Coordinates of C-alpha atoms and ligand atoms in Angstrom, one line a residue:
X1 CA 59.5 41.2 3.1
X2 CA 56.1 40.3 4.7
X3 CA 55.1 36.8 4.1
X4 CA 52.0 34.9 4.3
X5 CA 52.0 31.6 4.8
X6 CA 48.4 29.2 3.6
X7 CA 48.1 26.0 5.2
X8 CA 46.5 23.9 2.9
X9 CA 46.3 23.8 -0.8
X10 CA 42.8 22.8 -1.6
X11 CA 39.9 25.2 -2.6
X12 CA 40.0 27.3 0.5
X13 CA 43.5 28.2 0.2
X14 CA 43.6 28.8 -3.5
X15 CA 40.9 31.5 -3.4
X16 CA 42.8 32.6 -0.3
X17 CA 46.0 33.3 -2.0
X18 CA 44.0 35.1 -5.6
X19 CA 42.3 37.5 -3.2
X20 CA 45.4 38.9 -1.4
X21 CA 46.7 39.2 -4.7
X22 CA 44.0 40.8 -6.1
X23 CA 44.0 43.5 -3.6
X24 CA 47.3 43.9 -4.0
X25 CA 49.2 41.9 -1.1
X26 CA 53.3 42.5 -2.8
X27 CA 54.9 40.0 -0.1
X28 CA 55.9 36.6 -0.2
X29 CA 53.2 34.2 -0.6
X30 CA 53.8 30.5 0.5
X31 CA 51.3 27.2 0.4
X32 CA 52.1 24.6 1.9
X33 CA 49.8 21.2 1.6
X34 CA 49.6 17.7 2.6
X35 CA 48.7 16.1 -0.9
X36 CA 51.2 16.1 -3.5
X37 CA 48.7 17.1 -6.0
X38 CA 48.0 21.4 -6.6
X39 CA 44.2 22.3 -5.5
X40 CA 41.9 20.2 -7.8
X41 CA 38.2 20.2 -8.0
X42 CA 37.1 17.5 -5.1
X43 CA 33.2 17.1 -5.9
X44 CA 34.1 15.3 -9.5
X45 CA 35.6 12.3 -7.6
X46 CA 32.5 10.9 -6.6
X47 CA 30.5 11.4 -9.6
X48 CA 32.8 11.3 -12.6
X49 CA 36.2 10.1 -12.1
X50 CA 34.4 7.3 -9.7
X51 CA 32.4 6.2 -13.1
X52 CA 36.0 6.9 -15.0
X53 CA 34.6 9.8 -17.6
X54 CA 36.9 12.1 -16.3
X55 CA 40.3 11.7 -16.2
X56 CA 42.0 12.9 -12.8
X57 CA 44.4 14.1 -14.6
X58 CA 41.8 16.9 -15.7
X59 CA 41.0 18.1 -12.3
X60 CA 43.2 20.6 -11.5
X61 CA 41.6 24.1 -11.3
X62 CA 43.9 26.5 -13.5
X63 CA 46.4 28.7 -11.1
X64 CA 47.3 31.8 -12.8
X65 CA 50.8 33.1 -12.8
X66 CA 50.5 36.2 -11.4
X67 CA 49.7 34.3 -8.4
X68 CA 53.6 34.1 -7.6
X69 CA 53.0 31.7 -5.0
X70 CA 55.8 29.3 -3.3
X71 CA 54.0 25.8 -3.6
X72 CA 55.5 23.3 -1.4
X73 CA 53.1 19.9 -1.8
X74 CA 53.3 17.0 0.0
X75 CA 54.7 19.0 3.4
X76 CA 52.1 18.7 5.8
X77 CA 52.6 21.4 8.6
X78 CA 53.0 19.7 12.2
X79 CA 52.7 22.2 14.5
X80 CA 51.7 25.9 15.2
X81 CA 53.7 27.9 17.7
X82 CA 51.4 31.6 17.3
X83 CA 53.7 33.2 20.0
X84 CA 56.8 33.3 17.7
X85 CA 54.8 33.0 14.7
X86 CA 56.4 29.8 12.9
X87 CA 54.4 26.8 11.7
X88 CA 56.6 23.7 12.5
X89 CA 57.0 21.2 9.3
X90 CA 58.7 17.8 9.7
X91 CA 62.2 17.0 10.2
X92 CA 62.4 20.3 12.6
X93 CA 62.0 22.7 9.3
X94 CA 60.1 25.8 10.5
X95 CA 58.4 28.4 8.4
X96 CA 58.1 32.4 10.1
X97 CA 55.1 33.9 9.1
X98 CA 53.4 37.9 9.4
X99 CA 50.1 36.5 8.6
X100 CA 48.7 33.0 8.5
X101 CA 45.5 31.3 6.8
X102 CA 44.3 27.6 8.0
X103 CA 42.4 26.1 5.5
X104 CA 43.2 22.3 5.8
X105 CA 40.2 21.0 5.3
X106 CA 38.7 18.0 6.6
X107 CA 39.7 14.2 6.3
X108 CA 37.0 11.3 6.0
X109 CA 36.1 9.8 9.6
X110 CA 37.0 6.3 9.8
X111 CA 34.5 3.8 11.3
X112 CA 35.3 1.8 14.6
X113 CA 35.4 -1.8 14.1
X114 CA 35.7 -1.2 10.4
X115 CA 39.1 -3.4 9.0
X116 CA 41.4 -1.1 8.2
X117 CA 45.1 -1.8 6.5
X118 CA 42.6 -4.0 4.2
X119 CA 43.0 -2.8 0.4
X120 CA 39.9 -3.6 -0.4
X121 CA 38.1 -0.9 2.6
X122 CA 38.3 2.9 1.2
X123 CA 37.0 6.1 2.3
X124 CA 36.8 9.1 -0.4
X125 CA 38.3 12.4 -0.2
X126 CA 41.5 13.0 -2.0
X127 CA 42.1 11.9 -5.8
X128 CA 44.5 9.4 -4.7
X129 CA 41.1 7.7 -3.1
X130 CA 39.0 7.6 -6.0
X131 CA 41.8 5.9 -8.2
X132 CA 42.4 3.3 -5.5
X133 CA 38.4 2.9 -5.3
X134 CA 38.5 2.9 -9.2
X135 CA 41.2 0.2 -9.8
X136 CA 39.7 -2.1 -6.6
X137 CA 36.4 -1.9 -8.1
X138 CA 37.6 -2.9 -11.4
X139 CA 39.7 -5.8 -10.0
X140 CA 36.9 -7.3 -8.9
X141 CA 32.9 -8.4 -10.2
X142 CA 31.5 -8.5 -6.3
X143 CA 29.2 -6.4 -4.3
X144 CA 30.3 -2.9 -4.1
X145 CA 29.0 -2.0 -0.4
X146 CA 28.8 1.6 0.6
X147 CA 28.2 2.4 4.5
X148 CA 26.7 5.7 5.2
X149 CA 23.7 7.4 3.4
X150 CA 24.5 11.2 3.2
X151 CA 25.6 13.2 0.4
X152 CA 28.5 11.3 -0.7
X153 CA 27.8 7.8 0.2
X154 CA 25.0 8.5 -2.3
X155 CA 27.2 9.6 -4.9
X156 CA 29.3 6.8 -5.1
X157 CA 26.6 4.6 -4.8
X158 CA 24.9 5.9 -7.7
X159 CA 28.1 6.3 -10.4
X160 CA 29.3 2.4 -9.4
X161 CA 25.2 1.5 -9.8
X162 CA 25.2 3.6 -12.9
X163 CA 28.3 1.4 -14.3
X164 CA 26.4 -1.5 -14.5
X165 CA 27.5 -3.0 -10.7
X166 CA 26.2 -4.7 -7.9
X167 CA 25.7 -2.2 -5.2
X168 CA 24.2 -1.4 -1.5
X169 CA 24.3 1.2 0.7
X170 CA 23.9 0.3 4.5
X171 CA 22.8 3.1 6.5
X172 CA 21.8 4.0 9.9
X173 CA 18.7 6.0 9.1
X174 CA 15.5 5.1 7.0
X175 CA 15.9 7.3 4.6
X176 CA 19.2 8.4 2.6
X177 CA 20.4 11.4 2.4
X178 CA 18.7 12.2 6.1
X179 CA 18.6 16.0 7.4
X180 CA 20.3 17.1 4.6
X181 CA 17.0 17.3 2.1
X182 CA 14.4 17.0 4.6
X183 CA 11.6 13.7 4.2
X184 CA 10.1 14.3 1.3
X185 CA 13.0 14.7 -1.2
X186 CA 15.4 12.1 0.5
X187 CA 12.2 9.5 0.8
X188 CA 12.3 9.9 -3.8
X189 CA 15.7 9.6 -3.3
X190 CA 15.2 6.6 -1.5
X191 CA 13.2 5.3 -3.6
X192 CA 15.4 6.2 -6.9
X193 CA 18.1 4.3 -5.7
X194 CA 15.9 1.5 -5.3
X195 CA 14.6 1.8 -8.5
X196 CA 17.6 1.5 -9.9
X197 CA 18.7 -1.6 -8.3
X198 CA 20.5 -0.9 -5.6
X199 CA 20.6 -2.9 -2.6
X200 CA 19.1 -1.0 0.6
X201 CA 20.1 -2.2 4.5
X202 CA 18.4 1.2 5.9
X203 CA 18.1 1.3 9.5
X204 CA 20.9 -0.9 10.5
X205 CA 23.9 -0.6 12.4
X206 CA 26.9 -2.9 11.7
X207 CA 27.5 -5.9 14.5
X208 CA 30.3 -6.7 13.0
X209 CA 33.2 -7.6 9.9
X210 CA 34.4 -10.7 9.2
X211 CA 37.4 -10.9 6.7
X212 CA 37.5 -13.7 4.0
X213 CA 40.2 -14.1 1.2
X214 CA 37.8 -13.3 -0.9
X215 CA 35.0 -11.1 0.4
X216 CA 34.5 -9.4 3.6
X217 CA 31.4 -10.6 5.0
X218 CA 29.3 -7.4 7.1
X219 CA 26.6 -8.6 9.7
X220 CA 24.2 -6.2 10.2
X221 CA 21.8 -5.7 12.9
X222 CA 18.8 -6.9 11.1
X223 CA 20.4 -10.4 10.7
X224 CA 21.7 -9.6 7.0
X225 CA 25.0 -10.7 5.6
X226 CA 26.3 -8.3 3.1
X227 CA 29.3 -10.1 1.4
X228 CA 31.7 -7.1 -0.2
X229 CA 34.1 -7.7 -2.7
X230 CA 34.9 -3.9 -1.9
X231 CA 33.5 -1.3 0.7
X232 CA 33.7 2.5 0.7
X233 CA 33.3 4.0 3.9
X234 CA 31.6 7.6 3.7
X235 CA 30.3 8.0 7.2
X236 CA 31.1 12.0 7.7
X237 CA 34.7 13.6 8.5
X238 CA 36.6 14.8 11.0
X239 CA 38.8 18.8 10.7
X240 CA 42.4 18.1 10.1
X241 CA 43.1 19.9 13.4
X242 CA 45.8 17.7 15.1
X243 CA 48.4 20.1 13.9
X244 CA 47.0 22.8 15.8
X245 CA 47.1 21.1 19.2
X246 CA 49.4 22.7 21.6
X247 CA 48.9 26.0 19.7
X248 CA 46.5 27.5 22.1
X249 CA 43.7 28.0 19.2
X250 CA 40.4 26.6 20.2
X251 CA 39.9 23.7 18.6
X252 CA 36.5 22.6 18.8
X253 CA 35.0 20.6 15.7
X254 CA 37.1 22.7 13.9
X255 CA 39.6 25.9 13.8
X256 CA 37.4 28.6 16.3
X257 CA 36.9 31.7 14.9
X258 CA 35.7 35.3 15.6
X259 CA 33.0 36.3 13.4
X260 CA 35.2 37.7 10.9
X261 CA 37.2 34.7 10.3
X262 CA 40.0 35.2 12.7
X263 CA 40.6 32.3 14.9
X264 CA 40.1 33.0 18.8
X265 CA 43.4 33.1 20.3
X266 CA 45.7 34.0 17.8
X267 CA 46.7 37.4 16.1
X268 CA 46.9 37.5 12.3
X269 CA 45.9 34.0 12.1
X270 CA 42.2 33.6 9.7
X271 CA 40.7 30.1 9.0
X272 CA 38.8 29.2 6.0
X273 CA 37.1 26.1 4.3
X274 CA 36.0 22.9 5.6
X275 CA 37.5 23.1 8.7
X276 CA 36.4 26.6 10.1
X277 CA 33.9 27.2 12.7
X278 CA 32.4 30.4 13.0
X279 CA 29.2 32.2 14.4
X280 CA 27.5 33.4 11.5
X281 CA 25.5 36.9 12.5
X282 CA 23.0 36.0 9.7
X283 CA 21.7 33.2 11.6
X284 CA 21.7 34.5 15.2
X285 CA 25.8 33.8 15.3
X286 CA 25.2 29.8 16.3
X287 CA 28.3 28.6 15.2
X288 CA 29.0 26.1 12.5
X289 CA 31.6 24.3 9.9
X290 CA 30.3 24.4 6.7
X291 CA 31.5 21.5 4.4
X292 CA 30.2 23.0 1.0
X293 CA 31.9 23.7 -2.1
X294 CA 31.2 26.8 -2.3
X295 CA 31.7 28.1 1.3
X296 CA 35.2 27.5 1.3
X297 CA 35.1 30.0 -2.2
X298 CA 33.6 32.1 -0.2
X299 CA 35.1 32.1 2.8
X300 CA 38.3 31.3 1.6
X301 CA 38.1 35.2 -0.4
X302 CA 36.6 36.7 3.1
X303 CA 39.5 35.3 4.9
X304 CA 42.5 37.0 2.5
X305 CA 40.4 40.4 2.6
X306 CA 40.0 40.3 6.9
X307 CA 43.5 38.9 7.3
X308 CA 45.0 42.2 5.3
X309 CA 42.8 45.0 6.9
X310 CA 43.5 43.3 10.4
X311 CA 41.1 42.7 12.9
X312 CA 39.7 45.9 14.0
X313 CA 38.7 46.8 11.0
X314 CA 37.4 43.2 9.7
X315 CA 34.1 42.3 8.7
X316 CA 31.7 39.8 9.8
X317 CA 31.3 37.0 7.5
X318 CA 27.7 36.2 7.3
X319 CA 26.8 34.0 4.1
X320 CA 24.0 31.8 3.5
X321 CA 25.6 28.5 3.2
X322 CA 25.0 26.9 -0.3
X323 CA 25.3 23.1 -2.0
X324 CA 24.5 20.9 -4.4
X325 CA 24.4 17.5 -5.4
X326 CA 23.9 15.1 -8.3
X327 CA 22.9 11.6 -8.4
X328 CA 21.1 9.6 -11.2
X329 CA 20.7 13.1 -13.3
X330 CA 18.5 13.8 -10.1
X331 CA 19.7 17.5 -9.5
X332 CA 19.4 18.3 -5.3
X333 CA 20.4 22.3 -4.7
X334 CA 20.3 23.8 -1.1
X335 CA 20.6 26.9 0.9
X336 CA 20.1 27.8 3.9
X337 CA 21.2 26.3 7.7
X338 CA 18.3 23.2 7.3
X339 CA 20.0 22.0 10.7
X340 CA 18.1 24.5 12.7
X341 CA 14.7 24.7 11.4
X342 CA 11.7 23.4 13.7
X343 CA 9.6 22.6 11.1
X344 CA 9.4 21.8 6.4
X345 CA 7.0 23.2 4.3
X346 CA 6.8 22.5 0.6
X347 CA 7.0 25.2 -1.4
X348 CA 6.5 24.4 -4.8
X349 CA 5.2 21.1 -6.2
X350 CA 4.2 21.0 -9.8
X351 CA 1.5 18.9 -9.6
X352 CA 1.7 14.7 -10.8
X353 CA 5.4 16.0 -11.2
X354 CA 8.7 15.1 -8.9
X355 CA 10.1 18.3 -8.9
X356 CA 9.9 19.5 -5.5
X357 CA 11.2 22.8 -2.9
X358 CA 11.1 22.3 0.2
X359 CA 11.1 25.1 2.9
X360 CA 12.7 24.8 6.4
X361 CA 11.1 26.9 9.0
X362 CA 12.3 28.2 12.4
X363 CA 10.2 30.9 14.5
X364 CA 8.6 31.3 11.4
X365 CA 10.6 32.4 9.2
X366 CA 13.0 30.5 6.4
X367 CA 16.4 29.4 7.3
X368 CA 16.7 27.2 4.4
X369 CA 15.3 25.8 1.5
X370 CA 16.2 22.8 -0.6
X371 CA 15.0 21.9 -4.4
X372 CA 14.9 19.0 -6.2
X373 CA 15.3 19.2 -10.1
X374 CA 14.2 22.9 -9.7
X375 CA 16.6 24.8 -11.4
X376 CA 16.3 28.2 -10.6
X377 CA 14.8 27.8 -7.2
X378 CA 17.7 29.2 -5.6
X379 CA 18.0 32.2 -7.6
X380 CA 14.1 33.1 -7.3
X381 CA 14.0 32.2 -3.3
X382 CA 17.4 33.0 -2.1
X383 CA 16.5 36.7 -1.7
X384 CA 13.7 35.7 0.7
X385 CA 16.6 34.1 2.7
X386 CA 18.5 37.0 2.7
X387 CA 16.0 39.0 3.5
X388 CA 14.3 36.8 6.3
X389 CA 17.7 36.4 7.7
X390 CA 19.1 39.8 8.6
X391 CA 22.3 39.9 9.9
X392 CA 21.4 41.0 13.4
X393 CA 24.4 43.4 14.2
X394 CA 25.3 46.1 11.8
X395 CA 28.3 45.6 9.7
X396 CA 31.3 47.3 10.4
X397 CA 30.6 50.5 8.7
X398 CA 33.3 51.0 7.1
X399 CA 33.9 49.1 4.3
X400 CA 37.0 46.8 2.8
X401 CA 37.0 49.0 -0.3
X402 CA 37.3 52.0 2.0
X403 CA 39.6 50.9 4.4
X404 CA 42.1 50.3 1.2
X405 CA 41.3 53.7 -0.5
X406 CA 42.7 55.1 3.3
Ligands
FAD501 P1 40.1 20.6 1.1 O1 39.6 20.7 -0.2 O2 39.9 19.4 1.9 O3 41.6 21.0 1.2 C1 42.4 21.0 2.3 C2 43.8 20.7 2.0 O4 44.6 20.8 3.1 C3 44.0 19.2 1.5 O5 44.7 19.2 0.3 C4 44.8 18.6 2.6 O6 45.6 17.5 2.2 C5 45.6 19.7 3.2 N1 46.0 19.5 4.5 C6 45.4 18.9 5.6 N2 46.1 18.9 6.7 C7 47.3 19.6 6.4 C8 48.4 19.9 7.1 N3 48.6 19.6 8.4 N4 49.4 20.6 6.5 C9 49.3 21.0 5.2 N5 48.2 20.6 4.4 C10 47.2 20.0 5.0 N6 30.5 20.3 -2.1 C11 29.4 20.7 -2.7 O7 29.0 21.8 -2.4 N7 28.9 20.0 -3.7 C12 29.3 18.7 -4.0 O8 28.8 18.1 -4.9 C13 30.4 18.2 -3.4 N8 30.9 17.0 -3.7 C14 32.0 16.5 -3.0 C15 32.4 15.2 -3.2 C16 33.5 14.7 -2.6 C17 34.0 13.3 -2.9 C18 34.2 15.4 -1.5 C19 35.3 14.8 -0.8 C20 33.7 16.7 -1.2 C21 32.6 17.3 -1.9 N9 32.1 18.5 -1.7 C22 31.0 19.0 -2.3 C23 32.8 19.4 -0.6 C24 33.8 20.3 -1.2 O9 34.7 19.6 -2.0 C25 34.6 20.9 0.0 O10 33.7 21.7 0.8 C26 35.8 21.7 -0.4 O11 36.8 20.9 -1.1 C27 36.5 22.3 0.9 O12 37.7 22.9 0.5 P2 38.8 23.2 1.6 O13 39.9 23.9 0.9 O14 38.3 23.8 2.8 O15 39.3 21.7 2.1

């Protein structure tokens, strides 16, 4: 019997599995993953489990039967020999494969200097992290200190704010939320936070950490003392790669991959999720991870599909990238690649009003656009994405749907 084996059970490799058997893949389906927990739905940690109205217990997304799928959680995979097609697990247990999907994700980078071993320093990305953030911050009354101002620093910062607690984010930049928005909506969100009382070292770097019994004291560069009775480290993340060394995969910020998902250097091997990199045709083919919800949906379903009709007859997978965030009931949706545009426009401003789009320009045209309490925006302007973003080499003419009927 043929088997498939997913590395990874988050979102990526749940989506992966449905779609091979929803075109009909009969073999042996296995999932192996790190975490002990099935794939659960990771953007609620920051926002509601964080603030405690959701119960973690509620996160898992539902997994239908007719999946037929060999869980095996808590088994992280430790090596990849592609040659005799086995992925090596511990104790010297090794697992044959026909075809393989990567979709391991990403783990949060941990900060040089920063104390670690220290149970009151955390970093956010499984469930097992927001409980420990949950029950440290409830141990304590302190200053809640979050380092980094990007999507998720912001998060946090906002549900331990919106619980009534002292908070500050510390941040490199001098505005949060930094490329990700563009100026104009990160400077209200900014200004939001501050509103709300939270505590803003912007523009700082840490000098350095000094560890108290009860506190850790953080000296900043601006001459500041923050004194933390706990501190969540959310300064970016790093693809959960180290598995694949030795494999002879490219590993380059992430699994390498053809454009059609298959990762350069192996055969029947596709990557999908957080930790894939890819040149996407849409955008010229510049090569990117995409950390977003809904990429590794996405991707995850374009993987399964490419990884059954083999890769002569894949094709490319050419999305435009999509995300969201929430913060304060402040609503932030985007689309687009905002990391290549030259130039911001604003699109749409209401006038005396906050609601905002604004409109990242390269050569011209639009390569992204991101909204601020807009809803709708992306429906009305994602065709103009589309549409100013041709994929700029024919797809493979023949399609999935007739490669199957063959
Ligand atoms: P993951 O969900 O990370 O799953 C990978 C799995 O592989 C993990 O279970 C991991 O343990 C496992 N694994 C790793 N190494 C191994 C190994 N060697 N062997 C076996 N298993 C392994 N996106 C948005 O668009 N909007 C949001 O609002 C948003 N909020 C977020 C909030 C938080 C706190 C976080 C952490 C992420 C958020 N995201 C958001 C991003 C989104 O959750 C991710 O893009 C998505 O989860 C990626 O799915 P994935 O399957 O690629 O990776």
């Amino acid at each position: 019997e043929e088997r498939v084996v997913i590395v990874g059970g988050g979102l990526a490799g749940l989506r992966a599995g449905e779609r091979l058997r929803e075109l009909g893949f009969g073999g042996e389906l296995m999932i192996l993953s790190a975490e002990r927990h099935k794939p659960y739905h990771r953007p609620a940690l920051s926002k509601e489990v964080i603030t405690g109205e959701l119960n973690p217990r509620e996160l898992g997304f539902k997994i239908s039967d007719e999946m037929e799928a060999t869980w095996r959680l808590g088994v992280p995979a430790e090596s990849l020999d592609t040659g005799r097609r086995v992925v090596g697990l511990p104790g010297g247990e090794e697992v044959r494969y026909d075809g393989l999907i990567i979709a391991t994700g990403v783990e949060s980078r941990h900060m040089p200097g920063a104390p670690r071993q220290d149970q009151r320093v955390h970093v956010l990305r499984t469930v097992d992290d927001a409980i420990a953030i949950r029950n440290s911050i409830a141990s304590t009354q302190g200053l809640v200190v979050v380092i980094g101002g990007g999507l998720i620093g912001c998060e946090i910062a906002a549900s331990v704010r919106g619980m009534g607690r002292d908070v500050a984010i510390i941040n490199r930049g001098n505005t949060l939320l930094g490329g990700a928005t563009g100026k104009e909506i990160g400077e209200y969100v900014t200004e939001t936070h501050r509103a709300k009382g939270t505590r803003l070292a912007m523009g700082v770097k840490i000098l350095h950490w000094m560890r108290q019994a009860n506190g850790i004291a953080i000296h900043l560069s601006d001459g500041q003392v923050l004194f933390a009775a706990v501190v969540v480290l959310a300064v970016g993340s790093v693809p959960s790669i180290s598995w694949l060394r030795g494999s002879g995969l490219v590993l380059e910020d992430g699994v390498m991959c053809e454009t059609s998902t298959h990762v350069v250097g192996g055969t029947d091997v596709v990557a999908c999720g957080d930790v894939a990199r890819w040149p996407n045709l849409r955008f010229g083919g510049v090569q990117r991870r995409v950390e977003h919800w809904l990429n590794a949906v996405e991707m995850g379903r374009a993987a399964a599909e490419n990884l059954l009709v083999g890769r002569e007859s894949s094709r490319p997978y050419t999305p435009v990238p999509r995300f969201w965030t929430e913060q304060y009931g402040m609503r932030i949706q985007g689309a687009g690649l905002a990391s290549l545009a030259t130039d911001t426009t604003t699109l749409s401003q209401p006038t005396g009003d906050h609601r905002t789009i604004t409109g990242f320009i390269k050569d011209g045209k639009l390569v992204a656009m991101v909204a601020l309490d807009s809803p709708g925006a992306l429906i009305r302007l994602s065709p103009q994405l589309f549409q100013q973003n041709t994929v700029n080499r024919p797809d493979r003419q023949e399609t999935l749907t007739q490669h199957l009927q063959r």
